[in-house]
Structure formats: C-alpha cells, structure tokens
Amino acid sequence: MKKLIVGNWKMNGSLAANQSLVQAMLGGLAGQAPASHMALCAPSPYLAQLQLLLTGSAIAWGAQDVSSQEQGAFTGEVSAVMLKDFACRYAIVGHSERRQYHGETDSVVAAKAQRALAAGITPIACVGETLAEREAGQTEVVVKRQLAAVIHAVAHCTSEIVVAYEPVWAIGTGQTATPEQAQSVHAVLRGQIAAATEHPERVHILYGGSMNAANAASLLAQPDIDGGLIGGASLKAADFLQIVAAGA
Ligand code: PEP
C-alpha cells in the first residue's frame, strides 16, 4: 500500500507563513508525484487558503477536529458538512491534545468519526497510551478500547477510516517510539481492524509522535506502519518532504 503522510500543523501558522510553507512543499515536489500520499491538516480558518493553494495538486488537506454535532446551537464548533464545503479530504479526531485539554471521551471521538464519514470526509482516528499507562502495562488495553469505540460507531465503514497510533509520551517530546515498539502496537490494531472488516489491508495505520526526517525511514519500513501523522516536522517543508520520500 502507498504510504500516507499527514501534517498536523496544530495551532501554528498565518496566511503569510502558510503560503510560503505550502509553496516550498509544492516547489520541492516540482510537479512529480510524491512517493507517499500527502495531506496537511490546518487550523479551520486556513482551510479556504489550503483549498486555494492545493486544488489540483498532489497534496490533500484536512481539519484537526470536527464537531460531533450535525448543526445548530453549538457555538464555536465546526461541522463536518462545513469542512466538506472547503473540500477537506480528512479530519483528525481524538488527537491526544483534544482528549487531554478538551475532555474528549472515546464516545465523543467515535461520534466525530461518524459525522466525518457521513459527510464524505475520512476521519483520522487517533489512539495512544500515556507514559503512565505504558508503564502499567496497559498500552494494548487502552488503544484497543479507544479504537473499539470508533469501530463500533462506524461499523460497516471501518475500512474507510485512517487510524493513527500516537503514544502520548512521544508527541512533541522528541522521544520517538522505537520501530519495534510502534510495530507491535500497529499489529494489534491491524488485528482489531481485521476482526471488523473484510479489508483490513485498506486501512492506513499511521504512526505519530516525534517522527522526523531522520527516523521516518526505519518506522515506515515496519510492515504495519502505513504512514505518519507529523506535528513539528510538518512545519518545515524540507523535513516534511524527506518524510514523504522515506515512504517510497
Ligand atoms: C501530532 O501532533 O500528531 C504529532 C505527532 O506531533 P509531533 O510530530 O510534533 O510529535
């Protein structure tokens, strides 16, 4: 399967900075098809800008979150249908920063995944254990519980989601999971997906957590690591393109 490399800009950027970053990425591709599928997930106000800059290019775009509600009196929320208006291909759901700082539960994350799919957007469902959970030997239990909620909600559409394994202790810390640590969790997730859909091989399972230009190749060489969700390194065009190339 062709790898999928997704940038998560988090709450970074400006009209000017985004324009230079995207132009540097497009310039680096020089009209060639990238070795991996590519997408950029921007803060919502910049989705219109990405649509303008990326339509017709090899780079897809998406949101970093989506409302679990369809529409109405939910001040500050952005619906899946609105994201679709800006041609978003993806929406990240259940990022650990949303779970941690916004109290998102497994069932809220599952509802978000379902809303995205219903609007024709591919949810990138994030799962991952904290350091305390890993040290307590709970990694498998935690990631399976988080993914089970999403699978239960999306049911027969399970083969249409993207999953991202992001150990919380590795996000933004510079402390990457070893390829072996990541692979062993990815194998568990693949098994769980296989029990829910006839086509587990269609589901990209991304690794996220301090993936960078130096460590991407060894992570992406693992049999069940189908791509990456990239935070910090997606803000530097050259680094991001090197990760994309490492997926060849
Ligand atoms: C992320 O935000 O999903 C992430 C993996 O961040 P970083 O690459 O900076 O660890």
Short mmCIF file of N, CA and C and ligand atoms in Angstrom, two decimals, residues 8 10 95 166 170-172 208-210 229-232, ligand 1:
data_model
loop_
_atom_site.label_atom_id
_atom_site.label_comp_id
_atom_site.label_asym_id
_atom_site.label_seq_id
_atom_site.Cartn_x
_atom_site.Cartn_y
_atom_site.Cartn_z
N ASN A 8 0.19 17.70 10.72
CA ASN A 8 -0.74 18.32 11.68
C ASN A 8 -0.07 19.60 12.15
N LYS A 10 -1.21 21.82 13.97
CA LYS A 10 -1.68 22.26 15.29
C LYS A 10 -2.04 23.75 15.21
N HIS A 95 -7.38 13.46 18.66
CA HIS A 95 -5.96 13.73 18.95
C HIS A 95 -5.79 13.81 20.47
N GLU A 166 -0.62 7.15 18.22
CA GLU A 166 0.23 8.23 18.71
C GLU A 166 0.43 8.08 20.21
N ALA A 170 5.22 10.35 23.27
CA ALA A 170 6.12 10.61 22.14
C ALA A 170 5.74 11.87 21.37
N ILE A 171 4.58 12.45 21.68
CA ILE A 171 4.10 13.60 20.90
C ILE A 171 4.77 14.88 21.35
N GLY A 172 5.50 15.49 20.44
CA GLY A 172 6.12 16.78 20.71
C GLY A 172 7.24 16.72 21.73
N GLY A 208 2.42 8.33 14.83
CA GLY A 208 2.69 9.73 15.12
C GLY A 208 3.35 9.87 16.47
N GLY A 209 4.30 10.79 16.56
CA GLY A 209 5.00 11.01 17.83
C GLY A 209 6.46 11.23 17.53
N SER A 210 6.80 12.52 17.31
CA SER A 210 8.20 12.89 17.04
C SER A 210 8.79 12.15 15.85
N LEU A 229 1.68 10.58 11.03
CA LEU A 229 0.99 11.83 11.38
C LEU A 229 2.07 12.69 12.03
N ILE A 230 2.36 13.81 11.38
CA ILE A 230 3.58 14.55 11.69
C ILE A 230 3.22 15.93 12.24
N GLY A 231 3.64 16.22 13.44
CA GLY A 231 3.40 17.54 14.02
C GLY A 231 4.51 18.49 13.66
N GLY A 232 5.47 18.65 14.58
CA GLY A 232 6.55 19.63 14.43
C GLY A 232 7.22 19.62 13.06
C1 PEP B 1 0.98 15.20 16.39
O1 PEP B 1 0.67 16.32 16.75
O2 PEP B 1 0.11 14.44 15.98
C2 PEP B 1 2.39 14.79 16.49
C3 PEP B 1 2.72 13.56 16.20
O3 PEP B 1 3.29 15.78 16.86
P1 PEP B 1 4.92 15.66 16.80
O4 PEP B 1 5.25 15.08 15.45
O5 PEP B 1 5.37 17.06 16.94
O6 PEP B 1 5.33 14.75 17.91
#
